[in-house]
Amino acid sequence: MVILKKIDEVRAQVKEWKKQGLTVGLVPTMGYLHEGHQSLIKKSVEQNDRTVVSVFVNPIQFGPNEDLESYPRDLEADAKLCESTGADIIFNPEPEEMYADGFVSFINMTGLPNALCGLTRPIHFKGVCTVVGKLFNIVTPDRAYFGQKDAQQLAIIMRMVKDLNFDIEIVGCPIIREEDGLAKSSRNIYLTPEERKAAVVLSKAVKLGQDMIADGERDAAKIVGEMKKLISAEPLATIDYVEMVNMDTMQSIEKAEGHVLCAMAVKFGKARLIDNFIAEL
């Protein structure tokens, strides 16, 4: 495995692979890799001849009061995880390599970003779509891998690929959780021991919603209301949102039917954590 810093280096290697008829998988990440990322890399290694993992804390998806500077970074640990899992390249560019002086071109989407996380992070998905589009153009993968934990991001990337005719298969992978149910996230490092215990309420709320649907409840407001009540009972939890939407449009729904996403964002001290479940009804 090699760590490459330059776009031209990655392009040259991928072109060589493609001359040999090899397939290429891409796992876009912001680093500080954990078992959730590792599951994406494993899936790529299983499905492709070669795998590229990008490790890049993307500055243009962070708002002015967000955690760009403090976002955790550990390239040495990331490299060990990638190599042991079978990745072939880590693409770890500097911001100026990705965004040359005078950069003014962005991928901006209407509709899907104007809900859930997009309401409180208005520039976030513009930055995500732009960097992912650039990575697709640089790596030209056959497949790219994204986790279900970022369900809105997954839906947006799938729509972008369809709308802009990227010749890439998007593979969504399940949420990986700690033993007590907390979804694995690089931002879990921000939690104090007390907040870490409290954050388990998110997976409990997910299970509550899933159980209500399994028992036949279809009233979205009732399901969301019970989930909010459970989360609100935790003193260290501050709800950003708990919503039930159509997974394909991100529009709110009154009845749990079709392709349903029930998603939440909740703050515990400095950490803003997300969780969700998807149902086909």
mmCIF file of C-alpha atoms in Angstrom:
data_model
loop_
_atom_site.group_PDB
_atom_site.id
_atom_site.type_symbol
_atom_site.label_atom_id
_atom_site.label_comp_id
_atom_site.label_asym_id
_atom_site.label_seq_id
_atom_site.Cartn_x
_atom_site.Cartn_y
_atom_site.Cartn_z
ATOM 1 C CA MET A 1 0.000 0.000 0.000
ATOM 2 C CA VAL A 2 1.163 3.544 -0.780
ATOM 3 C CA ILE A 3 0.148 7.006 0.421
ATOM 4 C CA LEU A 4 -0.130 9.466 -2.449
ATOM 5 C CA LYS A 5 -0.474 13.240 -2.046
ATOM 6 C CA LYS A 6 -0.813 14.394 -5.647
ATOM 7 C CA ILE A 7 -3.761 14.095 -8.034
ATOM 8 C CA ASP A 8 -1.462 13.245 -10.966
ATOM 9 C CA GLU A 9 0.071 10.343 -9.008
ATOM 10 C CA VAL A 10 -3.335 8.817 -8.313
ATOM 11 C CA ARG A 11 -4.471 9.279 -11.904
ATOM 12 C CA ALA A 12 -1.318 7.661 -13.272
ATOM 13 C CA GLN A 13 -1.700 4.603 -11.036
ATOM 14 C CA VAL A 14 -5.398 4.160 -11.783
ATOM 15 C CA LYS A 15 -4.760 4.459 -15.529
ATOM 16 C CA GLU A 16 -2.142 1.721 -15.241
ATOM 17 C CA TRP A 17 -4.605 -0.527 -13.387
ATOM 18 C CA LYS A 18 -7.301 0.083 -15.975
ATOM 19 C CA LYS A 19 -4.900 -0.764 -18.806
ATOM 20 C CA GLN A 20 -4.575 -4.144 -17.080
ATOM 21 C CA GLY A 21 -8.370 -4.517 -17.025
ATOM 22 C CA LEU A 22 -8.589 -4.187 -13.231
ATOM 23 C CA THR A 23 -11.640 -2.812 -11.415
ATOM 24 C CA VAL A 24 -11.259 0.019 -8.899
ATOM 25 C CA GLY A 25 -13.225 0.799 -5.731
ATOM 26 C CA LEU A 26 -13.182 4.146 -3.909
ATOM 27 C CA VAL A 27 -13.894 4.742 -0.220
ATOM 28 C CA PRO A 28 -14.098 8.503 0.455
ATOM 29 C CA THR A 29 -13.341 9.392 4.095
ATOM 30 C CA MET A 30 -12.200 12.272 6.280
ATOM 31 C CA GLY A 31 -9.852 9.948 8.149
ATOM 32 C CA TYR A 32 -9.648 9.011 11.827
ATOM 33 C CA LEU A 33 -10.846 5.652 10.604
ATOM 34 C CA HIS A 34 -12.838 3.200 12.721
ATOM 35 C CA GLU A 35 -14.606 -0.130 12.191
ATOM 36 C CA GLY A 36 -17.376 1.584 10.230
ATOM 37 C CA HIS A 37 -14.900 2.837 7.639
ATOM 38 C CA GLN A 38 -13.162 -0.526 7.743
ATOM 39 C CA SER A 39 -16.398 -2.273 6.755
ATOM 40 C CA LEU A 40 -16.569 -0.060 3.643
ATOM 41 C CA ILE A 41 -12.951 -0.854 2.750
ATOM 42 C CA LYS A 42 -13.590 -4.582 3.232
ATOM 43 C CA LYS A 43 -16.595 -4.439 0.911
ATOM 44 C CA SER A 44 -14.544 -2.617 -1.722
ATOM 45 C CA VAL A 45 -11.695 -5.140 -1.454
ATOM 46 C CA GLU A 46 -14.227 -7.965 -1.876
ATOM 47 C CA GLN A 47 -15.858 -6.413 -4.951
ATOM 48 C CA ASN A 48 -12.888 -4.831 -6.777
ATOM 49 C CA ASP A 49 -9.354 -5.690 -7.870
ATOM 50 C CA ARG A 50 -7.929 -2.476 -6.368
ATOM 51 C CA THR A 51 -9.147 -0.084 -3.658
ATOM 52 C CA VAL A 52 -8.401 3.600 -3.126
ATOM 53 C CA VAL A 53 -9.215 5.199 0.243
ATOM 54 C CA SER A 54 -9.260 8.987 0.306
ATOM 55 C CA VAL A 55 -8.322 10.581 3.630
ATOM 56 C CA PHE A 56 -9.126 14.270 3.364
ATOM 57 C CA VAL A 57 -10.720 16.617 5.902
ATOM 58 C CA ASN A 58 -12.679 18.660 3.394
ATOM 59 C CA PRO A 59 -12.677 22.325 4.436
ATOM 60 C CA ILE A 60 -15.539 23.431 2.212
ATOM 61 C CA GLN A 61 -18.128 21.234 3.949
ATOM 62 C CA PHE A 62 -17.540 22.859 7.361
ATOM 63 C CA GLY A 63 -19.463 25.940 8.446
ATOM 64 C CA PRO A 64 -17.724 28.882 10.207
ATOM 65 C CA ASN A 65 -18.540 27.642 13.729
ATOM 66 C CA GLU A 66 -17.958 23.940 13.091
ATOM 67 C CA ASP A 67 -15.075 21.658 14.041
ATOM 68 C CA LEU A 68 -12.735 21.885 11.031
ATOM 69 C CA GLU A 69 -9.618 22.669 13.071
ATOM 70 C CA SER A 70 -10.392 20.235 15.893
ATOM 71 C CA TYR A 71 -11.633 17.373 13.676
ATOM 72 C CA PRO A 72 -9.562 14.331 14.741
ATOM 73 C CA ARG A 73 -6.689 13.279 12.486
ATOM 74 C CA ASP A 74 -4.325 10.285 12.725
ATOM 75 C CA LEU A 75 -2.862 9.315 9.343
ATOM 76 C CA GLU A 76 -0.477 6.765 10.862
ATOM 77 C CA ALA A 77 -3.338 4.791 12.438
ATOM 78 C CA ASP A 78 -5.422 5.217 9.286
ATOM 79 C CA ALA A 79 -2.596 3.750 7.193
ATOM 80 C CA LYS A 80 -2.320 0.683 9.452
ATOM 81 C CA LEU A 81 -6.060 0.040 9.235
ATOM 82 C CA CYS A 82 -6.117 0.503 5.449
ATOM 83 C CA GLU A 83 -3.126 -1.740 4.850
ATOM 84 C CA SER A 84 -4.395 -4.514 7.136
ATOM 85 C CA THR A 85 -7.796 -4.399 5.407
ATOM 86 C CA GLY A 86 -6.346 -4.662 1.905
ATOM 87 C CA ALA A 87 -6.459 -1.135 0.482
ATOM 88 C CA ASP A 88 -3.921 -0.320 -2.227
ATOM 89 C CA ILE A 89 -3.729 3.490 -2.082
ATOM 90 C CA ILE A 90 -4.459 6.174 0.484
ATOM 91 C CA PHE A 91 -5.040 9.457 -1.320
ATOM 92 C CA ASN A 92 -4.183 12.134 1.269
ATOM 93 C CA PRO A 93 -3.999 15.501 -0.502
ATOM 94 C CA GLU A 94 -3.432 18.904 1.062
ATOM 95 C CA PRO A 95 -6.353 21.368 0.723
ATOM 96 C CA GLU A 96 -4.422 23.433 -1.838
ATOM 97 C CA GLU A 97 -4.012 20.313 -4.005
ATOM 98 C CA MET A 98 -7.794 19.844 -4.110
ATOM 99 C CA TYR A 99 -8.721 23.519 -4.268
ATOM 100 C CA ALA A 100 -6.262 25.514 -6.360
ATOM 101 C CA ASP A 101 -5.948 29.251 -5.784
ATOM 102 C CA GLY A 102 -9.064 30.990 -7.133
ATOM 103 C CA PHE A 103 -11.274 27.858 -6.947
ATOM 104 C CA VAL A 104 -14.886 28.878 -7.739
ATOM 105 C CA SER A 105 -16.636 25.760 -9.137
ATOM 106 C CA PHE A 106 -19.074 23.845 -6.943
ATOM 107 C CA ILE A 107 -21.704 21.104 -7.272
ATOM 108 C CA ASN A 108 -24.879 22.438 -5.700
ATOM 109 C CA MET A 109 -28.137 20.478 -5.428
ATOM 110 C CA THR A 110 -31.659 21.684 -4.733
ATOM 111 C CA GLY A 111 -34.292 19.757 -2.815
ATOM 112 C CA LEU A 112 -32.571 16.886 -1.029
ATOM 113 C CA PRO A 113 -30.101 19.013 0.982
ATOM 114 C CA ASN A 114 -32.889 21.326 2.213
ATOM 115 C CA ALA A 115 -33.931 19.011 5.050
ATOM 116 C CA LEU A 116 -32.521 17.201 8.094
ATOM 117 C CA CYS A 117 -28.805 18.053 8.488
ATOM 118 C CA GLY A 118 -29.008 20.565 5.647
ATOM 119 C CA LEU A 119 -31.253 22.873 7.694
ATOM 120 C CA THR A 120 -28.631 23.529 10.379
ATOM 121 C CA ARG A 121 -25.592 22.969 8.121
ATOM 122 C CA PRO A 122 -26.570 24.979 5.024
ATOM 123 C CA ILE A 123 -23.245 24.732 3.132
ATOM 124 C CA HIS A 124 -22.454 21.159 4.149
ATOM 125 C CA PHE A 125 -23.827 19.171 1.229
ATOM 126 C CA LYS A 126 -22.584 21.658 -1.361
ATOM 127 C CA GLY A 127 -19.101 20.915 0.000
ATOM 128 C CA VAL A 128 -19.744 17.164 0.135
ATOM 129 C CA CYS A 129 -21.030 16.969 -3.448
ATOM 130 C CA THR A 130 -18.141 19.073 -4.733
ATOM 131 C CA VAL A 131 -15.393 17.034 -3.081
ATOM 132 C CA VAL A 132 -17.006 13.699 -3.953
ATOM 133 C CA GLY A 133 -17.461 14.820 -7.555
ATOM 134 C CA LYS A 134 -13.769 15.774 -7.668
ATOM 135 C CA LEU A 135 -12.757 12.410 -6.182
ATOM 136 C CA PHE A 136 -14.887 10.613 -8.771
ATOM 137 C CA ASN A 137 -13.111 12.528 -11.548
ATOM 138 C CA ILE A 138 -9.663 11.918 -10.056
ATOM 139 C CA VAL A 139 -10.027 8.204 -9.230
ATOM 140 C CA THR A 140 -12.625 7.205 -11.892
ATOM 141 C CA PRO A 141 -13.724 4.230 -9.767
ATOM 142 C CA ASP A 142 -16.090 1.490 -10.888
ATOM 143 C CA ARG A 143 -17.745 1.540 -7.464
ATOM 144 C CA ALA A 144 -17.777 3.926 -4.489
ATOM 145 C CA TYR A 145 -18.725 3.045 -0.919
ATOM 146 C CA PHE A 146 -20.701 5.100 1.599
ATOM 147 C CA GLY A 147 -22.136 4.246 5.013
ATOM 148 C CA GLN A 148 -25.831 4.259 5.881
ATOM 149 C CA LYS A 149 -25.097 6.220 9.065
ATOM 150 C CA ASP A 150 -24.878 9.289 6.816
ATOM 151 C CA ALA A 151 -28.171 8.357 5.138
ATOM 152 C CA GLN A 152 -28.950 11.820 3.770
ATOM 153 C CA GLN A 153 -25.459 12.008 2.286
ATOM 154 C CA LEU A 154 -25.940 8.562 0.716
ATOM 155 C CA ALA A 155 -29.239 9.646 -0.871
ATOM 156 C CA ILE A 156 -27.696 12.884 -2.152
ATOM 157 C CA ILE A 157 -24.667 11.144 -3.673
ATOM 158 C CA MET A 158 -26.907 8.581 -5.387
ATOM 159 C CA ARG A 159 -29.015 11.403 -6.842
ATOM 160 C CA MET A 160 -25.917 13.330 -7.956
ATOM 161 C CA VAL A 161 -24.516 10.260 -9.719
ATOM 162 C CA LYS A 162 -27.837 9.742 -11.513
ATOM 163 C CA ASP A 163 -28.321 13.403 -12.448
ATOM 164 C CA LEU A 164 -24.745 14.019 -13.634
ATOM 165 C CA ASN A 165 -24.308 10.628 -15.358
ATOM 166 C CA PHE A 166 -21.277 9.464 -13.403
ATOM 167 C CA ASP A 167 -20.507 5.927 -14.605
ATOM 168 C CA ILE A 168 -20.102 4.683 -11.034
ATOM 169 C CA GLU A 169 -22.031 2.196 -8.897
ATOM 170 C CA ILE A 170 -22.785 3.589 -5.425
ATOM 171 C CA VAL A 171 -22.740 0.915 -2.714
ATOM 172 C CA GLY A 172 -24.428 1.731 0.601
ATOM 173 C CA CYS A 173 -23.184 -0.237 3.616
ATOM 174 C CA PRO A 174 -24.890 -0.877 6.991
ATOM 175 C CA ILE A 175 -24.261 1.113 10.170
ATOM 176 C CA ILE A 176 -21.556 -0.416 12.374
ATOM 177 C CA ARG A 177 -22.267 -0.087 16.089
ATOM 178 C CA GLU A 178 -20.455 -0.422 19.397
ATOM 179 C CA GLU A 179 -21.493 -3.342 21.633
ATOM 180 C CA ASP A 180 -23.957 -1.110 23.487
ATOM 181 C CA GLY A 181 -25.525 0.104 20.234
ATOM 182 C CA LEU A 182 -23.891 3.515 19.721
ATOM 183 C CA ALA A 183 -23.169 4.082 16.024
ATOM 184 C CA LYS A 184 -19.437 4.287 15.386
ATOM 185 C CA SER A 185 -18.335 7.818 14.517
ATOM 186 C CA SER A 186 -15.088 9.756 14.455
ATOM 187 C CA ARG A 187 -16.861 12.427 16.518
ATOM 188 C CA ASN A 188 -17.494 10.000 19.404
ATOM 189 C CA ILE A 189 -14.020 11.040 20.604
ATOM 190 C CA TYR A 190 -15.540 14.371 21.692
ATOM 191 C CA LEU A 191 -17.790 12.652 24.269
ATOM 192 C CA THR A 192 -16.978 12.765 27.977
ATOM 193 C CA PRO A 193 -17.502 9.455 29.839
ATOM 194 C CA GLU A 194 -20.901 10.698 31.059
ATOM 195 C CA GLU A 195 -21.930 11.841 27.583
ATOM 196 C CA ARG A 196 -20.760 8.549 26.117
ATOM 197 C CA LYS A 197 -23.148 6.660 28.419
ATOM 198 C CA ALA A 198 -25.952 9.085 27.626
ATOM 199 C CA ALA A 199 -25.451 8.797 23.846
ATOM 200 C CA VAL A 200 -26.719 5.207 23.881
ATOM 201 C CA VAL A 201 -30.200 6.778 23.977
ATOM 202 C CA LEU A 202 -29.874 7.286 20.185
ATOM 203 C CA SER A 203 -29.745 3.581 19.382
ATOM 204 C CA LYS A 204 -32.520 3.006 21.929
ATOM 205 C CA ALA A 205 -34.653 5.524 20.042
ATOM 206 C CA VAL A 206 -33.838 3.766 16.757
ATOM 207 C CA LYS A 207 -34.976 0.443 18.226
ATOM 208 C CA LEU A 208 -38.142 2.041 19.618
ATOM 209 C CA GLY A 209 -39.063 3.398 16.192
ATOM 210 C CA GLN A 210 -38.303 0.099 14.487
ATOM 211 C CA ASP A 211 -40.364 -1.811 17.072
ATOM 212 C CA MET A 212 -43.346 0.528 16.649
ATOM 213 C CA ILE A 213 -43.284 -0.005 12.881
ATOM 214 C CA ALA A 214 -42.900 -3.778 13.354
ATOM 215 C CA ASP A 215 -45.975 -3.690 15.624
ATOM 216 C CA GLY A 216 -47.977 -2.040 12.839
ATOM 217 C CA GLU A 217 -47.774 1.670 13.734
ATOM 218 C CA ARG A 218 -47.740 3.839 10.608
ATOM 219 C CA ASP A 219 -48.444 7.329 11.989
ATOM 220 C CA ALA A 220 -45.123 9.118 11.440
ATOM 221 C CA ALA A 221 -45.863 11.868 13.977
ATOM 222 C CA LYS A 222 -46.665 9.312 16.664
ATOM 223 C CA ILE A 223 -43.488 7.294 16.020
ATOM 224 C CA VAL A 224 -41.293 10.409 15.965
ATOM 225 C CA GLY A 225 -43.048 11.784 19.048
ATOM 226 C CA GLU A 226 -42.281 8.668 21.087
ATOM 227 C CA MET A 227 -38.659 8.684 19.920
ATOM 228 C CA LYS A 228 -38.294 12.356 20.880
ATOM 229 C CA LYS A 229 -39.834 11.680 24.276
ATOM 230 C CA LEU A 230 -37.276 8.936 24.931
ATOM 231 C CA ILE A 231 -34.337 11.115 23.875
ATOM 232 C CA SER A 232 -35.610 14.171 25.788
ATOM 233 C CA ALA A 233 -35.686 12.137 28.991
ATOM 234 C CA GLU A 234 -31.865 12.032 28.821
ATOM 235 C CA PRO A 235 -30.647 15.265 30.506
ATOM 236 C CA LEU A 236 -27.387 15.452 28.502
ATOM 237 C CA ALA A 237 -29.153 15.171 25.134
ATOM 238 C CA THR A 238 -30.190 18.223 23.096
ATOM 239 C CA ILE A 239 -32.258 17.335 20.021
ATOM 240 C CA ASP A 240 -31.381 19.020 16.739
ATOM 241 C CA TYR A 241 -33.995 17.021 14.849
ATOM 242 C CA VAL A 242 -35.838 13.714 14.749
ATOM 243 C CA GLU A 243 -37.694 13.332 11.459
ATOM 244 C CA MET A 244 -39.344 10.719 9.280
ATOM 245 C CA VAL A 245 -38.956 11.394 5.551
ATOM 246 C CA ASN A 246 -39.110 9.713 2.185
ATOM 247 C CA MET A 247 -35.594 8.334 1.586
ATOM 248 C CA ASP A 248 -35.598 9.312 -2.082
ATOM 249 C CA THR A 249 -36.839 12.915 -1.720
ATOM 250 C CA MET A 250 -36.054 13.817 1.926
ATOM 251 C CA GLN A 251 -39.605 15.226 2.144
ATOM 252 C CA SER A 252 -41.514 14.821 5.426
ATOM 253 C CA ILE A 253 -44.194 12.153 5.427
ATOM 254 C CA GLU A 254 -47.337 11.694 7.495
ATOM 255 C CA LYS A 255 -47.515 7.931 7.091
ATOM 256 C CA ALA A 256 -44.711 5.398 7.293
ATOM 257 C CA GLU A 257 -44.967 3.802 3.865
ATOM 258 C CA GLY A 258 -42.700 3.309 0.868
ATOM 259 C CA HIS A 259 -38.953 3.970 1.189
ATOM 260 C CA VAL A 260 -38.769 5.488 4.686
ATOM 261 C CA LEU A 261 -35.858 7.134 6.487
ATOM 262 C CA CYS A 262 -36.187 7.968 10.167
ATOM 263 C CA ALA A 263 -33.175 10.118 11.051
ATOM 264 C CA MET A 264 -31.959 12.114 14.033
ATOM 265 C CA ALA A 265 -29.214 14.513 15.063
ATOM 266 C CA VAL A 266 -28.630 15.074 18.775
ATOM 267 C CA LYS A 267 -25.986 17.055 20.627
ATOM 268 C CA PHE A 268 -24.117 15.772 23.666
ATOM 269 C CA GLY A 269 -21.795 18.544 24.818
ATOM 270 C CA LYS A 270 -19.431 19.325 21.902
ATOM 271 C CA ALA A 271 -20.495 16.255 19.917
ATOM 272 C CA ARG A 272 -23.320 16.363 17.379
ATOM 273 C CA LEU A 273 -24.189 12.740 16.636
ATOM 274 C CA ILE A 274 -26.469 11.263 13.996
ATOM 275 C CA ASP A 275 -28.297 7.946 13.764
ATOM 276 C CA ASN A 276 -31.141 6.521 11.701
ATOM 277 C CA PHE A 277 -32.995 3.542 10.398
ATOM 278 C CA ILE A 278 -34.352 2.818 6.925
ATOM 279 C CA ALA A 279 -37.516 0.813 6.279
ATOM 280 C CA GLU A 280 -39.215 -0.450 3.112
ATOM 281 C CA LEU A 281 -42.938 -0.577 3.799
#
